[in-house]
XYZ file of C-alpha atoms in Angstrom:
776
model
C 5.169 51.046 57.103
C 8.126 48.434 57.437
C 10.715 49.049 55.186
C 11.548 46.156 52.622
C 15.395 45.051 53.174
C 17.135 45.888 49.863
C 18.788 42.377 49.985
C 17.108 39.265 51.312
C 18.954 36.221 52.171
C 17.359 32.759 51.677
C 18.815 29.757 52.740
C 18.877 26.312 50.615
C 19.961 22.878 52.219
C 20.368 19.765 50.289
C 21.029 16.240 50.455
C 23.581 14.747 48.372
C 24.329 10.783 47.869
C 27.671 8.955 48.771
C 29.902 8.895 45.843
C 32.926 10.102 43.760
C 31.095 12.532 41.921
C 28.569 14.867 43.647
C 25.689 15.696 41.652
C 23.457 18.793 41.690
C 19.693 17.379 42.738
C 17.161 18.805 41.036
C 15.268 20.806 44.205
C 18.570 22.553 43.721
C 18.483 23.286 40.761
C 14.896 24.057 40.905
C 16.041 26.586 43.879
C 18.211 28.086 41.986
C 15.967 28.702 38.725
C 13.267 30.696 41.194
C 15.492 32.754 42.658
C 17.340 33.823 39.440
C 14.045 34.200 38.100
C 12.353 36.479 40.952
C 15.332 38.581 40.571
C 15.041 39.027 36.518
C 11.384 40.017 37.068
C 11.420 43.066 38.769
C 7.596 43.364 39.095
C 7.421 40.815 42.012
C 9.804 42.321 44.614
C 11.025 45.777 43.169
C 13.984 47.127 45.003
C 14.739 44.038 46.382
C 17.402 41.772 45.247
C 17.339 38.105 46.750
C 20.106 35.937 47.406
C 20.698 32.688 48.434
C 22.966 30.433 50.671
C 23.371 26.435 50.051
C 24.385 23.899 52.173
C 24.806 20.320 51.416
C 24.528 17.573 53.865
C 24.439 14.042 53.910
C 21.320 12.062 53.764
C 19.731 10.641 56.857
C 21.951 13.066 58.865
C 19.722 15.483 60.791
C 22.188 16.619 63.448
C 24.355 18.145 60.014
C 21.283 19.523 58.972
C 20.120 21.477 61.941
C 23.755 22.704 62.391
C 23.518 23.987 58.873
C 20.524 25.393 59.615
C 21.959 27.296 62.565
C 24.933 28.574 60.230
C 22.336 30.077 57.557
C 20.335 31.992 60.479
C 23.393 33.486 62.029
C 23.882 35.058 58.533
C 20.598 36.599 58.705
C 18.647 34.758 55.928
C 14.507 35.190 56.099
C 13.393 31.837 54.603
C 15.116 28.192 54.663
C 14.345 25.879 51.808
C 14.554 21.893 52.454
C 15.970 19.814 53.242
C 13.845 16.664 51.396
C 14.275 13.765 53.736
C 12.078 13.373 56.452
C 14.289 13.328 59.506
C 16.521 16.221 58.353
C 13.256 18.327 57.717
C 11.462 17.710 61.086
C 14.756 19.062 62.503
C 14.979 21.966 60.214
C 11.080 22.371 61.162
C 11.895 22.574 64.729
C 14.461 25.251 64.758
C 12.566 27.644 62.135
C 9.412 27.127 64.071
C 10.854 28.374 67.169
C 12.596 31.526 65.618
C 9.738 31.936 63.629
C 11.350 31.768 60.421
C 9.294 30.442 57.568
C 10.826 27.066 56.161
C 9.475 25.861 52.473
C 9.193 22.238 52.643
C 9.184 20.294 49.145
C 8.728 16.381 50.422
C 5.344 14.799 51.649
C 4.520 15.863 55.363
C 1.697 14.121 57.614
C -0.325 16.670 59.292
C -1.605 15.375 62.496
C -4.708 17.467 63.952
C -2.420 18.178 67.202
C 0.419 19.358 65.465
C 1.345 22.790 66.385
C 3.853 23.342 63.677
C 2.234 26.373 61.405
C 5.438 28.202 59.907
C 5.892 26.313 57.038
C 4.569 26.075 53.628
C 4.707 22.674 52.076
C 4.885 22.278 48.061
C 4.172 18.765 48.114
C 0.291 17.889 47.400
C -2.241 17.191 50.408
C -2.034 13.457 50.712
C -5.906 13.397 50.476
C -6.037 15.312 47.315
C -3.568 12.831 46.018
C -5.310 9.755 47.051
C -8.283 11.229 45.506
C -6.910 11.633 42.256
C -5.215 8.131 41.874
C -9.149 6.778 43.120
C -10.579 8.817 40.321
C -8.314 7.427 37.377
C -8.555 3.882 38.898
C -12.730 4.143 38.358
C -12.014 5.971 34.854
C -10.002 2.797 33.679
C -12.506 0.331 35.006
C -9.887 -1.309 37.079
C -11.415 -4.467 38.813
C -8.075 -5.578 40.407
C -4.897 -3.810 41.161
C -1.473 -4.106 43.440
C -0.226 -1.145 45.415
C 3.420 -1.138 45.724
C 5.335 1.092 48.932
C 8.310 1.475 50.380
C 7.376 2.661 53.856
C 4.919 2.993 56.197
C 3.561 6.294 55.535
C 2.830 4.772 52.223
C -0.338 3.672 53.390
C -1.204 6.773 54.827
C -0.805 8.699 51.321
C -3.447 6.068 49.905
C -5.870 5.559 52.473
C -8.595 6.673 50.276
C -7.712 4.448 47.542
C -7.133 1.614 50.516
C -10.859 2.137 51.650
C -12.191 1.843 48.158
C -12.517 -1.921 47.509
C -15.859 -1.459 50.119
C -17.302 1.235 48.301
C -16.618 0.603 44.735
C -15.895 -2.915 44.425
C -11.940 -2.923 43.586
C -9.645 -6.201 45.031
C -6.666 -4.670 46.271
C -3.364 -6.427 46.712
C -0.655 -4.319 48.555
C 3.172 -5.102 48.595
C 6.138 -3.070 50.218
C 9.267 -2.745 47.939
C 12.570 -4.112 49.932
C 13.935 -2.336 52.479
C 17.158 -3.950 52.858
C 18.006 -3.822 48.714
C 17.308 -1.611 45.810
C 17.178 -4.468 43.491
C 12.868 -4.919 43.155
C 13.349 -7.452 40.007
C 12.214 -10.176 42.346
C 9.013 -8.113 43.554
C 8.444 -7.554 39.636
C 8.808 -10.765 38.846
C 6.542 -12.155 41.157
C 3.768 -10.157 40.293
C 3.817 -10.796 36.695
C 3.619 -14.642 37.695
C 0.786 -13.676 39.519
C -0.449 -11.266 36.577
C -0.867 -8.269 38.578
C -0.312 -5.887 35.464
C -2.249 -2.833 36.896
C 0.006 -1.618 39.601
C -0.221 1.764 41.847
C 3.684 2.523 42.796
C 4.470 5.141 45.848
C 7.608 5.356 46.839
C 10.650 7.796 46.297
C 11.488 9.198 42.824
C 14.869 7.353 42.753
C 13.010 4.293 43.023
C 10.272 5.032 40.615
C 12.894 6.659 38.377
C 14.251 3.045 38.015
C 11.235 1.394 37.845
C 9.219 3.397 35.437
C 11.876 5.679 33.959
C 9.971 9.091 35.040
C 11.109 12.393 36.119
C 9.553 14.095 39.479
C 9.685 17.814 39.326
C 9.904 19.806 42.552
C 9.873 23.515 43.013
C 10.868 25.944 45.887
C 9.047 28.317 47.651
C 8.342 32.064 48.417
C 8.155 34.188 51.640
C 5.493 32.774 53.829
C 2.979 35.303 54.228
C 3.311 36.087 50.685
C 2.890 32.168 49.914
C -0.393 31.773 51.521
C -1.877 34.543 49.855
C -0.373 34.587 46.414
C -1.627 32.149 43.509
C 0.361 32.267 40.686
C 1.455 29.814 38.141
C 4.467 27.647 38.133
C 6.698 24.946 36.089
C 3.958 22.294 38.327
C 0.760 24.344 36.864
C -1.178 26.444 39.375
C -0.066 27.023 42.967
C -1.839 27.508 45.863
C -1.880 27.097 49.490
C -4.015 26.752 52.918
C -3.291 29.591 54.756
C -3.820 27.677 57.720
C -1.952 24.650 57.236
C 0.457 25.750 54.421
C -0.814 23.089 52.487
C -0.913 22.962 48.606
C -4.336 22.845 47.529
C -4.847 24.086 43.869
C -2.910 21.636 41.375
C -2.975 20.113 38.552
C -1.769 16.455 37.684
C -0.656 15.431 34.633
C -2.510 11.884 33.191
C 0.526 9.976 31.141
C 0.078 6.722 29.303
C 2.904 4.252 28.215
C 2.835 4.411 24.374
C 4.744 2.771 21.693
C 7.511 5.608 21.789
C 7.422 6.278 25.067
C 5.145 8.160 27.893
C 2.651 10.412 26.135
C 0.359 12.800 27.931
C -3.636 11.557 28.164
C -5.463 14.001 30.328
C -5.002 16.050 33.391
C -6.537 15.916 37.204
C -7.374 19.413 39.171
C -9.167 19.573 42.320
C -11.819 21.497 40.969
C -12.328 20.284 37.696
C -11.389 16.192 38.610
C -10.580 14.134 35.910
C -10.384 15.271 32.056
C -8.971 12.716 30.005
C -8.273 13.907 26.522
C -8.385 11.543 23.204
C -4.987 11.394 21.945
C -4.836 10.667 17.964
C -4.214 7.117 17.211
C -0.693 7.139 14.997
C -0.607 6.366 11.510
C 2.312 4.129 9.627
C 2.563 1.908 13.332
C 4.075 -1.680 12.591
C 1.058 -3.776 13.932
C 4.037 -6.097 15.192
C 5.106 -3.564 18.019
C 2.962 -4.370 20.639
C 2.915 -8.288 20.396
C 6.357 -9.339 19.143
C 8.287 -12.070 21.248
C 5.418 -11.283 23.834
C 3.807 -14.784 25.019
C -0.004 -14.731 25.943
C -2.364 -16.929 27.451
C -5.293 -17.975 25.042
C -8.408 -19.630 26.531
C -11.175 -21.421 24.298
C -13.686 -24.062 24.699
C -13.978 -27.031 22.418
C -16.746 -27.278 19.704
C -16.425 -28.220 16.060
C -14.944 -27.328 13.594
C -13.553 -24.399 15.929
C -11.661 -26.017 18.543
C -10.899 -30.018 18.684
C -8.964 -32.274 20.410
C -6.166 -33.986 17.622
C -7.294 -37.258 17.351
C -3.458 -39.241 17.348
C -2.232 -42.453 17.955
C 0.422 -41.065 20.280
C 0.187 -38.801 23.007
C 0.110 -34.907 22.510
C 0.917 -32.002 24.682
C 0.984 -28.198 24.652
C -0.774 -26.615 21.800
C -0.359 -29.617 19.379
C -3.241 -31.087 21.469
C -5.854 -29.150 19.798
C -7.028 -28.446 15.903
C -9.621 -26.406 14.271
C -10.680 -23.297 12.429
C -9.672 -21.205 15.823
C -6.625 -22.839 15.855
C -5.678 -21.861 12.289
C -6.799 -18.780 12.757
C -4.429 -18.540 15.408
C -1.531 -19.840 13.967
C -1.973 -16.832 11.090
C -2.145 -14.106 14.043
C 0.801 -15.202 15.246
C 2.610 -15.684 12.740
C 1.641 -11.998 11.750
C 2.352 -10.204 15.113
C 5.517 -12.482 15.969
C 3.630 -13.684 19.280
C 4.004 -16.682 21.270
C 1.250 -18.256 22.951
C -0.092 -21.089 25.329
C -3.595 -22.838 24.910
C -5.691 -23.685 28.128
C -9.553 -24.599 28.157
C -11.713 -22.580 29.884
C -12.295 -25.013 33.461
C -16.147 -24.490 33.253
C -16.188 -25.421 29.694
C -18.708 -22.138 29.199
C -18.812 -19.135 27.180
C -19.678 -16.937 29.648
C -22.508 -15.079 31.070
C -24.264 -13.261 33.995
C -25.806 -14.293 37.116
C -28.133 -12.906 39.222
C -25.984 -11.669 41.128
C -23.966 -9.850 37.966
C -20.691 -12.280 38.398
C -19.520 -13.522 34.992
C -18.868 -17.120 34.297
C -16.791 -19.166 31.216
C -14.038 -17.135 29.148
C -15.367 -13.829 30.022
C -14.333 -14.374 33.894
C -10.651 -15.481 32.267
C -10.542 -12.241 30.722
C -11.760 -10.117 33.369
C -9.860 -11.688 36.184
C -6.605 -11.249 33.519
C -6.101 -14.887 33.487
C -6.386 -14.790 30.356
C -4.808 -12.264 27.538
C -7.100 -13.689 24.483
C -10.065 -15.671 24.037
C -10.323 -16.697 20.824
C -13.074 -18.902 20.382
C -16.805 -18.981 18.534
C -17.633 -16.059 20.931
C -20.548 -14.053 20.218
C -19.848 -10.047 20.281
C -22.711 -8.637 22.362
C -23.836 -5.397 24.102
C -23.579 -6.989 27.603
C -20.463 -8.540 27.187
C -19.109 -5.846 25.447
C -18.968 -3.610 28.421
C -16.930 -6.082 30.287
C -14.499 -7.089 27.853
C -12.841 -5.768 24.714
C -13.757 -7.749 21.133
C -11.852 -7.114 18.040
C -13.521 -6.644 14.817
C -15.486 -9.713 13.969
C -13.699 -12.611 12.016
C -17.156 -14.547 10.943
C -20.652 -13.107 10.663
C -23.395 -15.782 11.811
C -26.800 -15.691 12.812
C -29.499 -17.729 14.942
C -31.626 -20.408 13.171
C -33.046 -23.808 14.116
C -31.218 -26.992 14.038
C -33.979 -30.109 13.613
C -33.945 -33.621 12.569
C -34.720 -34.407 8.739
C -37.721 -35.583 8.526
C -38.998 -38.790 6.505
C -39.002 -37.838 2.877
C -42.258 -37.976 0.452
C -40.996 -39.851 -2.783
C -42.764 -39.812 -5.678
C -45.264 -42.090 -6.197
C -47.208 -43.743 -9.119
C -49.374 -41.291 -9.896
C -46.739 -38.277 -9.181
C -47.288 -37.586 -12.515
C -50.145 -35.632 -11.265
C -48.239 -33.545 -8.172
C -47.098 -30.634 -10.483
C -50.566 -29.705 -9.987
C -53.161 -29.389 -7.124
C -56.547 -31.815 -7.108
C -58.066 -28.534 -7.256
C -56.335 -27.369 -10.698
C -57.007 -31.171 -12.076
C -60.893 -30.663 -10.888
C -60.979 -26.969 -12.762
C -59.195 -28.251 -16.055
C -61.830 -31.113 -16.114
C -64.585 -28.435 -15.813
C -63.063 -26.421 -18.190
C -62.565 -29.477 -20.789
C -66.357 -30.330 -20.233
C -67.842 -26.574 -20.614
C -65.663 -25.612 -23.533
C -66.945 -29.203 -25.489
C -70.265 -28.135 -24.647
C -69.872 -24.693 -26.208
C -68.384 -25.273 -28.926
C -71.287 -28.321 -29.720
C -74.252 -25.347 -29.157
C -72.397 -22.663 -31.217
C -71.392 -25.341 -33.995
C -75.098 -26.168 -34.025
C -76.334 -22.509 -34.005
C -73.884 -20.866 -36.658
C -74.842 -21.376 -40.453
C -71.036 -21.410 -41.423
C -70.519 -24.805 -39.870
C -73.155 -27.023 -42.069
C -72.251 -28.159 -45.272
C -73.918 -30.229 -48.219
C -73.844 -33.972 -47.421
C -73.925 -34.657 -51.545
C -72.275 -31.583 -53.767
C -72.602 -33.633 -56.612
C -76.359 -33.742 -56.273
C -77.879 -30.781 -56.852
C -81.111 -31.435 -55.803
C -79.858 -32.485 -52.123
C -81.140 -30.613 -49.437
C -79.200 -32.491 -46.737
C -76.860 -30.636 -44.846
C -74.035 -31.952 -42.087
C -71.885 -30.834 -39.351
C -68.722 -32.349 -37.986
C -68.905 -31.005 -34.777
C -71.291 -33.492 -33.247
C -71.316 -33.781 -29.315
C -68.188 -36.972 -29.545
C -66.537 -34.950 -32.333
C -66.567 -31.773 -30.061
C -65.097 -33.606 -26.806
C -62.606 -35.049 -29.240
C -61.611 -31.569 -30.360
C -60.851 -30.649 -26.618
C -59.119 -33.954 -26.207
C -56.587 -33.487 -29.206
C -55.969 -29.828 -28.094
C -55.410 -30.642 -24.912
C -53.353 -33.469 -25.957
C -51.363 -31.204 -28.260
C -51.892 -33.941 -31.136
C -54.890 -32.078 -33.027
C -58.449 -34.091 -33.873
C -58.429 -33.474 -38.085
C -61.524 -31.207 -37.260
C -60.970 -27.549 -37.759
C -64.006 -24.840 -37.154
C -65.265 -22.861 -40.018
C -67.034 -20.075 -38.186
C -65.493 -17.031 -36.890
C -67.268 -18.072 -33.497
C -65.973 -21.389 -33.633
C -62.598 -20.299 -34.389
C -62.905 -18.060 -31.050
C -63.802 -20.755 -28.747
C -60.746 -23.466 -30.391
C -58.012 -20.350 -30.375
C -59.127 -19.351 -26.499
C -58.727 -22.960 -25.516
C -55.598 -23.681 -27.472
C -54.093 -20.617 -25.641
C -55.408 -22.243 -22.260
C -54.145 -25.815 -23.076
C -50.616 -23.963 -24.226
C -50.725 -22.138 -20.899
C -51.334 -25.450 -18.998
C -49.371 -28.020 -20.775
C -45.840 -25.746 -20.185
C -46.915 -25.276 -16.592
C -46.886 -28.778 -16.128
C -43.971 -29.496 -18.156
C -41.413 -27.272 -16.369
C -42.722 -28.465 -12.930
C -42.996 -31.939 -13.658
C -39.384 -32.981 -13.551
C -38.816 -31.014 -10.145
C -41.642 -33.856 -8.901
C -40.330 -36.884 -10.235
C -37.337 -36.357 -9.122
C -36.789 -34.252 -6.188
C -37.872 -35.988 -2.688
C -39.927 -33.685 -0.794
C -39.502 -32.663 2.423
C -42.629 -32.028 4.872
C -41.267 -30.720 8.373
C -43.907 -29.887 11.118
C -42.265 -26.347 11.678
C -40.634 -23.943 9.182
C -39.733 -20.933 11.244
C -39.397 -19.427 14.809
C -42.993 -18.677 14.767
C -44.292 -22.086 13.899
C -42.361 -23.476 17.155
C -43.361 -20.708 19.591
C -47.201 -21.414 18.672
C -46.603 -25.066 19.392
C -45.675 -27.086 22.482
C -45.224 -30.640 21.039
C -42.003 -30.500 20.007
C -39.507 -29.305 22.965
C -37.031 -26.479 21.713
C -33.975 -24.993 23.433
C -30.504 -23.577 23.413
C -26.982 -24.123 24.854
C -26.999 -22.670 28.534
C -24.886 -19.838 29.410
C -24.142 -19.103 25.616
C -24.647 -16.083 23.623
C -28.201 -17.232 22.232
C -29.754 -17.507 25.649
C -28.796 -14.129 26.370
C -30.188 -13.222 22.887
C -33.578 -14.951 23.811
C -33.563 -13.634 27.789
C -33.055 -9.771 26.492
C -35.106 -9.837 23.757
C -38.430 -7.438 23.650
C -40.140 -9.260 20.644
C -43.054 -11.024 21.669
C -42.082 -14.066 19.962
C -38.947 -14.601 21.450
C -40.169 -13.319 24.754
C -42.892 -16.428 24.348
C -39.943 -18.953 23.165
C -37.845 -17.981 26.392
C -40.858 -18.225 28.853
C -41.080 -21.756 27.372
C -37.464 -22.870 27.356
C -36.714 -20.526 31.207
C -40.372 -22.818 32.195
C -38.223 -26.317 31.823
C -34.242 -25.277 31.865
C -33.631 -29.245 32.445
C -35.103 -30.262 29.646
C -34.709 -27.109 27.135
C -31.214 -26.410 27.902
C -28.087 -28.221 26.829
C -24.684 -28.132 28.307
C -22.841 -28.119 24.714
C -23.316 -28.679 21.590
C -22.544 -32.381 21.130
C -25.591 -32.676 24.479
C -27.753 -30.667 22.015
C -27.414 -32.787 18.628
C -27.921 -35.876 20.253
C -31.206 -34.557 21.682
C -32.060 -33.578 18.175
C -31.593 -37.089 17.049
C -32.957 -39.085 19.881
C -36.614 -36.820 20.277
C -38.443 -34.386 19.293
C -36.597 -31.452 19.997
C -35.126 -28.212 18.137
C -31.945 -26.537 19.134
C -31.453 -22.685 18.399
C -27.790 -22.201 17.885
C -25.585 -20.145 15.744
C -26.368 -20.569 11.844
C -22.904 -21.209 11.007
C -22.367 -24.343 13.864
C -25.766 -25.802 11.897
C -24.142 -25.649 8.628
C -21.246 -27.317 9.623
C -23.556 -29.811 11.484
C -25.694 -30.549 8.477
C -23.052 -30.902 5.772
C -21.780 -34.234 7.762
C -25.139 -35.548 9.801
C -26.901 -36.199 7.108
C -30.562 -37.053 9.247
C -30.206 -33.204 10.496
C -31.669 -30.291 8.532
C -31.936 -26.376 9.153
C -35.099 -24.965 9.133
C -36.288 -21.643 8.733
C -34.161 -18.482 8.092
C -31.798 -16.739 10.319
C -32.953 -14.896 13.133
C -30.156 -12.565 14.193
C -26.993 -11.557 12.937
C -24.113 -11.038 15.026
C -20.370 -11.873 14.613
C -17.613 -13.816 16.156
C -14.991 -11.889 17.720
C -11.505 -12.256 19.932
C -11.764 -11.315 23.360
C -9.369 -9.211 25.176
C -9.241 -7.754 28.959
C -11.036 -4.091 28.589
C -8.114 -1.677 27.617
C -5.877 -4.449 26.226
C -3.123 -2.787 24.255
C -3.277 -5.702 21.805
C -7.129 -5.395 20.616
C -6.373 -3.043 18.005
C -2.957 -4.938 16.755
C -5.258 -8.245 16.637
C -8.034 -6.268 14.659
C -5.315 -4.965 12.140
C -4.232 -8.773 11.641
C -7.834 -10.061 11.097
C -8.377 -7.624 8.674
C -5.026 -8.300 6.860
C -5.730 -11.750 6.675
C -9.261 -10.892 5.187
C -8.300 -8.849 2.982
C -6.165 -11.445 1.122
C -8.344 -14.409 1.334
C -6.549 -16.764 4.010
C -9.677 -16.328 6.264
C -11.663 -17.851 3.465
C -9.810 -20.426 2.599
C -9.563 -21.680 6.408
C -13.240 -21.493 6.656
C -13.234 -23.797 3.358
C -10.870 -26.089 4.997
C -13.063 -26.912 8.215
C -16.532 -26.576 6.257
C -15.640 -28.769 3.283
C -15.633 -32.233 2.849
C -19.544 -32.810 3.237
C -20.843 -36.478 2.960
C -24.093 -35.073 2.351
C -25.582 -34.243 -0.885
C -26.917 -30.822 -1.373
C -30.390 -31.098 -2.480
C -30.784 -27.643 -3.969
C -27.666 -28.430 -6.114
C -27.590 -32.180 -7.088
C -28.328 -33.579 -10.377
C -31.218 -34.975 -11.676
C -31.212 -38.565 -11.003
C -32.565 -41.487 -13.235
C -36.262 -41.981 -13.209
C -37.621 -45.323 -12.015
C -41.162 -47.253 -12.224
C -41.626 -45.551 -8.866
C -41.681 -42.294 -10.409
C -43.849 -43.294 -13.737
C -45.863 -46.586 -13.005
C -48.873 -44.476 -12.722
C -48.228 -43.972 -16.549
C -48.285 -47.604 -17.255
C -51.480 -48.210 -15.523
C -53.183 -45.237 -17.076
C -52.296 -46.725 -20.672
C -53.335 -50.372 -19.645
C -56.625 -48.857 -18.251
C -57.048 -47.207 -21.615
C -56.555 -50.327 -23.147
C -58.753 -52.142 -21.014
C -61.530 -49.941 -21.603
C -61.208 -49.608 -25.180
C -61.394 -52.934 -26.182
C -64.854 -53.513 -23.888
C -65.969 -49.940 -25.440
C -65.246 -51.799 -28.995
C -66.942 -55.309 -27.716
C -70.505 -52.967 -26.413
C -70.109 -50.857 -29.566
C -69.898 -54.437 -31.618
C -72.863 -55.627 -30.197
C -74.878 -52.353 -29.528
C -75.065 -52.093 -33.372
C -75.371 -55.613 -33.992
C -78.649 -55.762 -32.299
C -79.701 -51.898 -33.834
C -79.408 -53.651 -37.056
C -81.280 -56.549 -36.887
C -83.856 -54.552 -35.393
C -84.321 -52.424 -38.312
C -83.845 -54.948 -41.197
C -86.202 -57.438 -38.847
C -83.930 -60.303 -39.646
C -82.855 -63.233 -37.214
C -79.041 -63.766 -36.799
C -77.928 -67.467 -36.347
C -75.424 -68.270 -33.682
C -73.499 -70.018 -36.422
C -73.029 -66.903 -38.166
C -71.273 -65.268 -35.210
C -67.978 -67.575 -36.420
C -67.526 -64.364 -39.244
C -67.171 -62.154 -36.342
C -63.434 -62.429 -36.476
C -63.108 -61.663 -39.915
C -65.319 -58.587 -39.156
C -61.975 -56.667 -37.876
C -62.190 -54.372 -40.691
C -61.594 -50.651 -41.495
C -65.393 -51.002 -40.734
C -67.348 -52.706 -38.281
C -69.344 -55.565 -40.435
C -72.478 -57.466 -39.420
C -73.781 -60.669 -41.218
C -77.142 -60.758 -42.620
C -78.714 -63.316 -44.235
C -81.070 -63.279 -47.397
C -82.252 -65.075 -50.052
C -79.554 -64.348 -52.631
C -76.649 -63.470 -51.143
C -75.149 -62.442 -48.071
C -75.221 -58.865 -47.590
C -72.258 -56.868 -45.621
C -73.721 -53.594 -44.116
C -71.274 -51.533 -42.389
C -71.979 -48.290 -40.512
C -71.794 -46.175 -43.348
C -71.728 -48.479 -46.516
C -73.546 -51.403 -47.687
C -71.139 -54.137 -49.838
C -72.311 -57.565 -51.616
C -70.323 -60.395 -51.496
C -70.618 -63.317 -53.665
C -72.745 -66.238 -51.903
C -69.581 -68.246 -51.155
C -68.435 -69.434 -48.068
C -64.799 -68.533 -49.241
C -65.624 -64.982 -49.980
C -66.496 -64.448 -45.981
C -63.360 -62.174 -45.413
C -62.707 -58.570 -46.005
C -61.855 -57.818 -49.516
C -60.168 -54.289 -50.879
C -61.998 -54.302 -53.656
C -65.479 -54.252 -52.105
C -68.261 -51.673 -54.499
C -69.709 -49.468 -51.886
C -74.121 -49.510 -52.515
C -75.607 -46.503 -51.377
C -79.112 -47.256 -49.892
């Protein structure tokens, strides 16, 4: 067996920059650390001590690198570490390969297929694996656009897997090269900022990366060639292993870092065997909500819709943000004042909220956020599941639903007989039948009960004449008096008739109370008869056309709904898109006013419209429940800050005051709250007609009664009544109806109940209060 040397020397060649002070490079420090660490750990190389010889060369000086390598080989070193620059490293590699001395490399190396240099080990990760790692990270972050910045042509080789990604993963890449003649990268960064290129992948030297990203790059030395290729161990950068053929590092871990408020923080790692593993980082508490937004200028995309965003009316020309006003504009001002950012408002070019076409492409404000042409979308933007997959939303600043806007139908004012409206015609017929039935039953029971009969002449003991108060007419009069709450001076005496009276009184009490309670509303409130009252009513008919705003959240709701009613409604709307779908809310309002059309849209918008247009009304209740939120690009650091600010102004009541400001000021009376107005003849005219009809009817009935009684009396007495005696008819208007009867000695006035004797003088033809009753 071969004996190990007691002392083994390792050469280290490192570049130094030109300057008054020579700084020790990170590679040199790592090299010394590795040698000292092996010497301290006697289990690695027992009975062997490593020594090192360090040579420093100027960067880009390959001749000096070759000379230093020859000097170290003459000292008997068993391996050479470095240098890191490509031209110098290639020169040293050529010498080591010729003399079969292990060469430990710490730089990126392209390994072509025909490369015969095999006597080296490279600590730099394999460029293909590194490219896959970056591609996996881009896919996890759901980047649709990215910019690749490299310093030389080798960067394109290292990132070839990422550069080929657009054809396979639908990623748009922009490729830029750092300036070669200067280290000032600010012009390039400013150009990328103007192009809103915020997702950047740098492939450059660690010196340049340190200036741009403020991060450190760690590089380590190596081991003896044979031992390195066969061993696996954990180093400062993780587990180390090399390909036995190429000497390239194959098993390594990458730390994924993210820029936070306090600097770079580790958020995950990537390994060739395990792939990408993102670990959750708990949110820090107590962070000022203005940290990430203070003094930043944001681009705001929005859309015109009352009362959220409107063009301000002014006599002078307005420019910039002063052109707009509305609820969302005031909300944006509150957020800007709380978070400390400035903003520029831009209307969305196509005037749409955002929806997907058949190819999956978005339009409207959603597209503006996806393509990073805007930082925030402040508008009545509905939070939906589909949109949430492509952009982020803040917590909702307003809750709403979907309802139906329809033209207010002609009111049905109360007519002359509106006092009959509190009850349906069926109820009035049932009341009349109940009145007739109770009166007839009362008459029969009163005749049947012996306790309702009484002696007509109590002073005459021998009289056997008895009478009953509840005649048929009195029974009907008792029912009418009870129903009108006036009484009839007829009181039942028997228990049976009292039961009937008590039940009838209870019935009339409930009827009159219910009638009185509803009478005022029916006399004063105008009744509205709408042809449809809900979404089910609209879906069941085709006479009234209905639709939604094109490319809005309401259209997406019906398009993706699996409820049978909504599917039927969407089938109707999609079959006639030109007439059912409208471009904007203004077009929808005009269609509702001018044609038989119902617009289905957000309830908050309907509330605002109906407060200002008295000819429109909301039909039915809320169909769906959603919320308006502020949209941000996916992964935006502003979302959480915006959410915290919205919750803040929501809790202190400012959001409620903003809504009251823009929704109040209605010119239409709220029909549910308005006070009862005075009643006119159109409300109570029917009562006067009934009164006049009753008076006229009573006159005719009185005349009929008078003539009927007159004839009956003449027939009974068998007398003739001259025509001239009718001149006494006016004098018969007395408490009792009187009839003139001519006799031989006097004139008898016989009443309905009594007979009176008057002196046979013409002057006594008028009624006298001193009449003496004469019983027959």
